[in-house]
Amino acid sequence: MINNSKKKGQVQQVFVYMMVVIIVGAVILIGYKSIDGLLSKGCDVTQTKFKDELSRTLFENSRYGSINNAAFSAPCDYETICFVNKTFTESKIDNNIILGEAKQNTGNNIFLIKRRETTPYISVEKMEVENEYLCVNATSGKFRFTLEGIGQGK
């Protein structure tokens, strides 16, 4: 009789361990999904803030003769920002996505690049880029470039 109750206790202990493993696994899975969702929403917020700041800064620095050394935190681990004139010559553009957007005249003229993935970002009217096309790499998580106002633009 003692031997039989010992086996019964061992079976119950195995069941308890299995339940602990299942519960811990579920908690880890739910926690991972929650953190991933928060990071994704954080990226969306960062991108929106970046877009607003960039648009505002470009508008504020459009006055003739204004010069501003701009620095923006790169959103969501983007590595490069590219600017393209609305009128361009395709020989200057070396990125196929940007070239395709420019040829189709989609209006997008600012692009973000992350790990070779190019994302059309926004369209800015009356923006002129010296040499028609410019890409700036992020250094220390920031895009740094100089803005020079030309007034109403061409």
mmCIF file of C-alpha atoms in Angstrom:
data_model
loop_
_atom_site.group_PDB
_atom_site.id
_atom_site.type_symbol
_atom_site.label_atom_id
_atom_site.label_comp_id
_atom_site.label_asym_id
_atom_site.label_seq_id
_atom_site.Cartn_x
_atom_site.Cartn_y
_atom_site.Cartn_z
ATOM 1 C CA MET A 1 0.000 0.000 0.000
ATOM 2 C CA ILE A 2 2.814 2.441 0.746
ATOM 3 C CA ASN A 3 4.418 1.695 -2.625
ATOM 4 C CA ASN A 4 1.163 2.420 -4.510
ATOM 5 C CA SER A 5 0.638 5.842 -2.873
ATOM 6 C CA LYS A 6 4.261 6.749 -3.678
ATOM 7 C CA LYS A 7 3.612 6.121 -7.409
ATOM 8 C CA LYS A 8 0.393 8.134 -7.213
ATOM 9 C CA GLY A 9 2.323 11.078 -5.686
ATOM 10 C CA GLN A 10 4.928 10.880 -8.457
ATOM 11 C CA VAL A 11 2.221 10.988 -11.138
ATOM 12 C CA GLN A 12 0.666 14.029 -9.484
ATOM 13 C CA GLN A 13 4.092 15.697 -9.318
ATOM 14 C CA VAL A 14 4.652 15.135 -13.069
ATOM 15 C CA PHE A 15 1.235 16.659 -13.750
ATOM 16 C CA VAL A 16 2.109 19.708 -11.611
ATOM 17 C CA TYR A 17 5.422 20.181 -13.515
ATOM 18 C CA MET A 18 3.634 19.935 -16.863
ATOM 19 C CA MET A 19 1.108 22.571 -15.791
ATOM 20 C CA VAL A 20 3.914 24.873 -14.587
ATOM 21 C CA VAL A 21 5.693 24.536 -17.964
ATOM 22 C CA ILE A 22 2.459 25.278 -19.869
ATOM 23 C CA ILE A 23 1.647 28.321 -17.722
ATOM 24 C CA VAL A 24 5.188 29.728 -17.894
ATOM 25 C CA GLY A 25 5.221 29.190 -21.690
ATOM 26 C CA ALA A 26 1.898 30.999 -22.073
ATOM 27 C CA VAL A 27 3.093 33.915 -19.935
ATOM 28 C CA ILE A 28 6.297 34.221 -22.012
ATOM 29 C CA LEU A 29 4.351 34.082 -25.282
ATOM 30 C CA ILE A 30 1.804 36.678 -24.167
ATOM 31 C CA GLY A 31 4.580 38.898 -22.796
ATOM 32 C CA TYR A 32 6.545 38.694 -26.063
ATOM 33 C CA LYS A 33 3.487 39.605 -28.134
ATOM 34 C CA SER A 34 2.689 42.530 -25.818
ATOM 35 C CA ILE A 35 6.238 43.895 -25.936
ATOM 36 C CA ASP A 36 6.369 43.454 -29.719
ATOM 37 C CA GLY A 37 3.096 45.363 -30.048
ATOM 38 C CA LEU A 38 4.363 48.180 -27.830
ATOM 39 C CA LEU A 39 7.577 48.468 -29.842
ATOM 40 C CA SER A 40 5.596 48.586 -33.079
ATOM 41 C CA LYS A 41 3.334 51.328 -31.725
ATOM 42 C CA GLY A 42 6.403 53.160 -30.421
ATOM 43 C CA CYS A 43 7.865 53.056 -33.920
ATOM 44 C CA ASP A 44 4.630 54.473 -35.373
ATOM 45 C CA VAL A 45 4.687 57.319 -32.855
ATOM 46 C CA THR A 46 8.363 58.025 -33.595
ATOM 47 C CA GLN A 47 7.698 58.087 -37.343
ATOM 48 C CA THR A 48 4.776 60.480 -36.948
ATOM 49 C CA LYS A 49 6.830 62.788 -34.745
ATOM 50 C CA PHE A 50 9.717 62.669 -37.233
ATOM 51 C CA LYS A 51 7.415 63.433 -40.168
ATOM 52 C CA ASP A 52 5.857 66.395 -38.345
ATOM 53 C CA GLU A 53 9.229 67.820 -37.277
ATOM 54 C CA LEU A 54 10.743 67.373 -40.742
ATOM 55 C CA SER A 55 7.779 68.982 -42.514
ATOM 56 C CA ARG A 56 7.693 71.870 -40.042
ATOM 57 C CA THR A 57 11.450 72.458 -40.291
ATOM 58 C CA LEU A 58 11.412 72.371 -44.091
ATOM 59 C CA PHE A 59 8.534 74.870 -44.150
ATOM 60 C CA GLU A 60 10.119 77.170 -41.542
ATOM 61 C CA ASN A 61 13.400 77.261 -43.449
ATOM 62 C CA SER A 62 11.957 78.118 -46.844
ATOM 63 C CA ARG A 63 12.523 81.874 -46.422
ATOM 64 C CA TYR A 64 15.089 83.268 -48.834
ATOM 65 C CA GLY A 65 18.573 83.235 -47.344
ATOM 66 C CA SER A 66 17.759 81.210 -44.225
ATOM 67 C CA ILE A 67 20.355 78.566 -43.407
ATOM 68 C CA ASN A 68 19.817 75.863 -40.820
ATOM 69 C CA ASN A 69 21.935 72.885 -39.835
ATOM 70 C CA ALA A 70 19.203 70.365 -39.133
ATOM 71 C CA ALA A 71 19.534 67.245 -37.010
ATOM 72 C CA PHE A 72 16.714 64.737 -36.618
ATOM 73 C CA SER A 73 16.631 61.483 -34.683
ATOM 74 C CA ALA A 74 16.308 58.634 -37.173
ATOM 75 C CA PRO A 75 12.951 56.914 -36.583
ATOM 76 C CA CYS A 76 12.635 53.140 -36.243
ATOM 77 C CA ASP A 77 16.276 52.314 -37.006
ATOM 78 C CA TYR A 78 16.186 53.874 -40.484
ATOM 79 C CA GLU A 79 19.726 54.270 -41.743
ATOM 80 C CA THR A 80 19.383 56.722 -44.639
ATOM 81 C CA ILE A 81 17.124 59.561 -45.745
ATOM 82 C CA CYS A 82 17.012 60.556 -49.425
ATOM 83 C CA PHE A 83 15.710 63.752 -51.011
ATOM 84 C CA VAL A 84 14.790 64.015 -54.690
ATOM 85 C CA ASN A 85 13.728 66.985 -56.815
ATOM 86 C CA LYS A 86 10.286 66.745 -58.321
ATOM 87 C CA THR A 87 12.037 67.264 -61.672
ATOM 88 C CA PHE A 88 14.978 64.942 -62.111
ATOM 89 C CA THR A 89 17.240 63.180 -64.553
ATOM 90 C CA GLU A 90 17.223 59.477 -63.908
ATOM 91 C CA SER A 91 20.960 59.118 -64.420
ATOM 92 C CA LYS A 92 21.485 60.675 -60.988
ATOM 93 C CA ILE A 93 19.257 58.269 -59.070
ATOM 94 C CA ASP A 94 20.909 54.967 -58.143
ATOM 95 C CA ASN A 95 18.063 53.477 -56.088
ATOM 96 C CA ASN A 96 15.476 51.537 -58.137
ATOM 97 C CA ILE A 97 12.554 52.222 -55.770
ATOM 98 C CA ILE A 98 13.236 55.954 -55.731
ATOM 99 C CA LEU A 99 13.763 55.968 -59.483
ATOM 100 C CA GLY A 100 10.444 54.134 -60.009
ATOM 101 C CA GLU A 101 8.570 56.584 -57.758
ATOM 102 C CA ALA A 102 10.125 59.533 -59.590
ATOM 103 C CA LYS A 103 9.330 58.092 -63.042
ATOM 104 C CA GLN A 104 5.719 57.405 -62.038
ATOM 105 C CA ASN A 105 5.502 60.950 -60.675
ATOM 106 C CA THR A 106 3.893 59.730 -57.429
ATOM 107 C CA GLY A 107 4.835 62.982 -55.728
ATOM 108 C CA ASN A 108 6.972 61.380 -53.047
ATOM 109 C CA ASN A 109 10.329 63.088 -52.849
ATOM 110 C CA ILE A 110 11.606 62.096 -49.413
ATOM 111 C CA PHE A 111 12.461 58.445 -48.766
ATOM 112 C CA LEU A 112 13.732 56.434 -45.809
ATOM 113 C CA ILE A 113 15.975 53.387 -46.165
ATOM 114 C CA LYS A 114 16.477 50.569 -43.651
ATOM 115 C CA ARG A 115 18.447 47.414 -44.424
ATOM 116 C CA ARG A 116 18.119 47.902 -48.189
ATOM 117 C CA GLU A 117 14.362 48.452 -47.867
ATOM 118 C CA THR A 118 13.313 51.807 -49.318
ATOM 119 C CA THR A 119 10.115 53.423 -48.046
ATOM 120 C CA PRO A 120 8.499 56.389 -49.809
ATOM 121 C CA TYR A 121 7.968 58.744 -46.914
ATOM 122 C CA ILE A 122 6.465 62.124 -47.749
ATOM 123 C CA SER A 123 6.012 64.672 -50.481
ATOM 124 C CA VAL A 124 7.245 68.208 -49.971
ATOM 125 C CA GLU A 125 6.251 70.833 -52.508
ATOM 126 C CA LYS A 126 8.737 73.496 -53.524
ATOM 127 C CA MET A 127 11.795 71.618 -52.307
ATOM 128 C CA GLU A 128 14.897 71.787 -54.427
ATOM 129 C CA VAL A 129 17.838 69.478 -53.845
ATOM 130 C CA GLU A 130 21.299 70.474 -54.974
ATOM 131 C CA ASN A 131 22.374 67.997 -57.668
ATOM 132 C CA GLU A 132 18.730 66.778 -57.819
ATOM 133 C CA TYR A 133 19.280 63.792 -55.503
ATOM 134 C CA LEU A 134 20.805 63.546 -52.042
ATOM 135 C CA CYS A 135 21.016 60.723 -49.530
ATOM 136 C CA VAL A 136 22.193 61.294 -45.967
ATOM 137 C CA ASN A 137 23.252 58.430 -43.708
ATOM 138 C CA ALA A 138 22.375 58.527 -40.028
ATOM 139 C CA THR A 139 25.345 59.012 -37.714
ATOM 140 C CA SER A 140 24.866 58.219 -34.046
ATOM 141 C CA GLY A 141 21.144 57.741 -34.743
ATOM 142 C CA LYS A 142 20.669 61.201 -36.290
ATOM 143 C CA PHE A 143 20.226 62.557 -39.790
ATOM 144 C CA ARG A 144 22.260 65.755 -40.170
ATOM 145 C CA PHE A 145 22.017 68.065 -43.177
ATOM 146 C CA THR A 146 21.949 71.742 -44.063
ATOM 147 C CA LEU A 147 18.809 73.525 -45.255
ATOM 148 C CA GLU A 148 19.056 76.707 -47.273
ATOM 149 C CA GLY A 149 15.945 78.719 -47.987
ATOM 150 C CA ILE A 150 15.410 79.932 -51.559
ATOM 151 C CA GLY A 151 12.120 81.691 -51.004
ATOM 152 C CA GLN A 152 9.148 80.529 -53.062
ATOM 153 C CA GLY A 153 11.166 77.937 -54.944
ATOM 154 C CA LYS A 154 11.239 77.297 -58.645
#
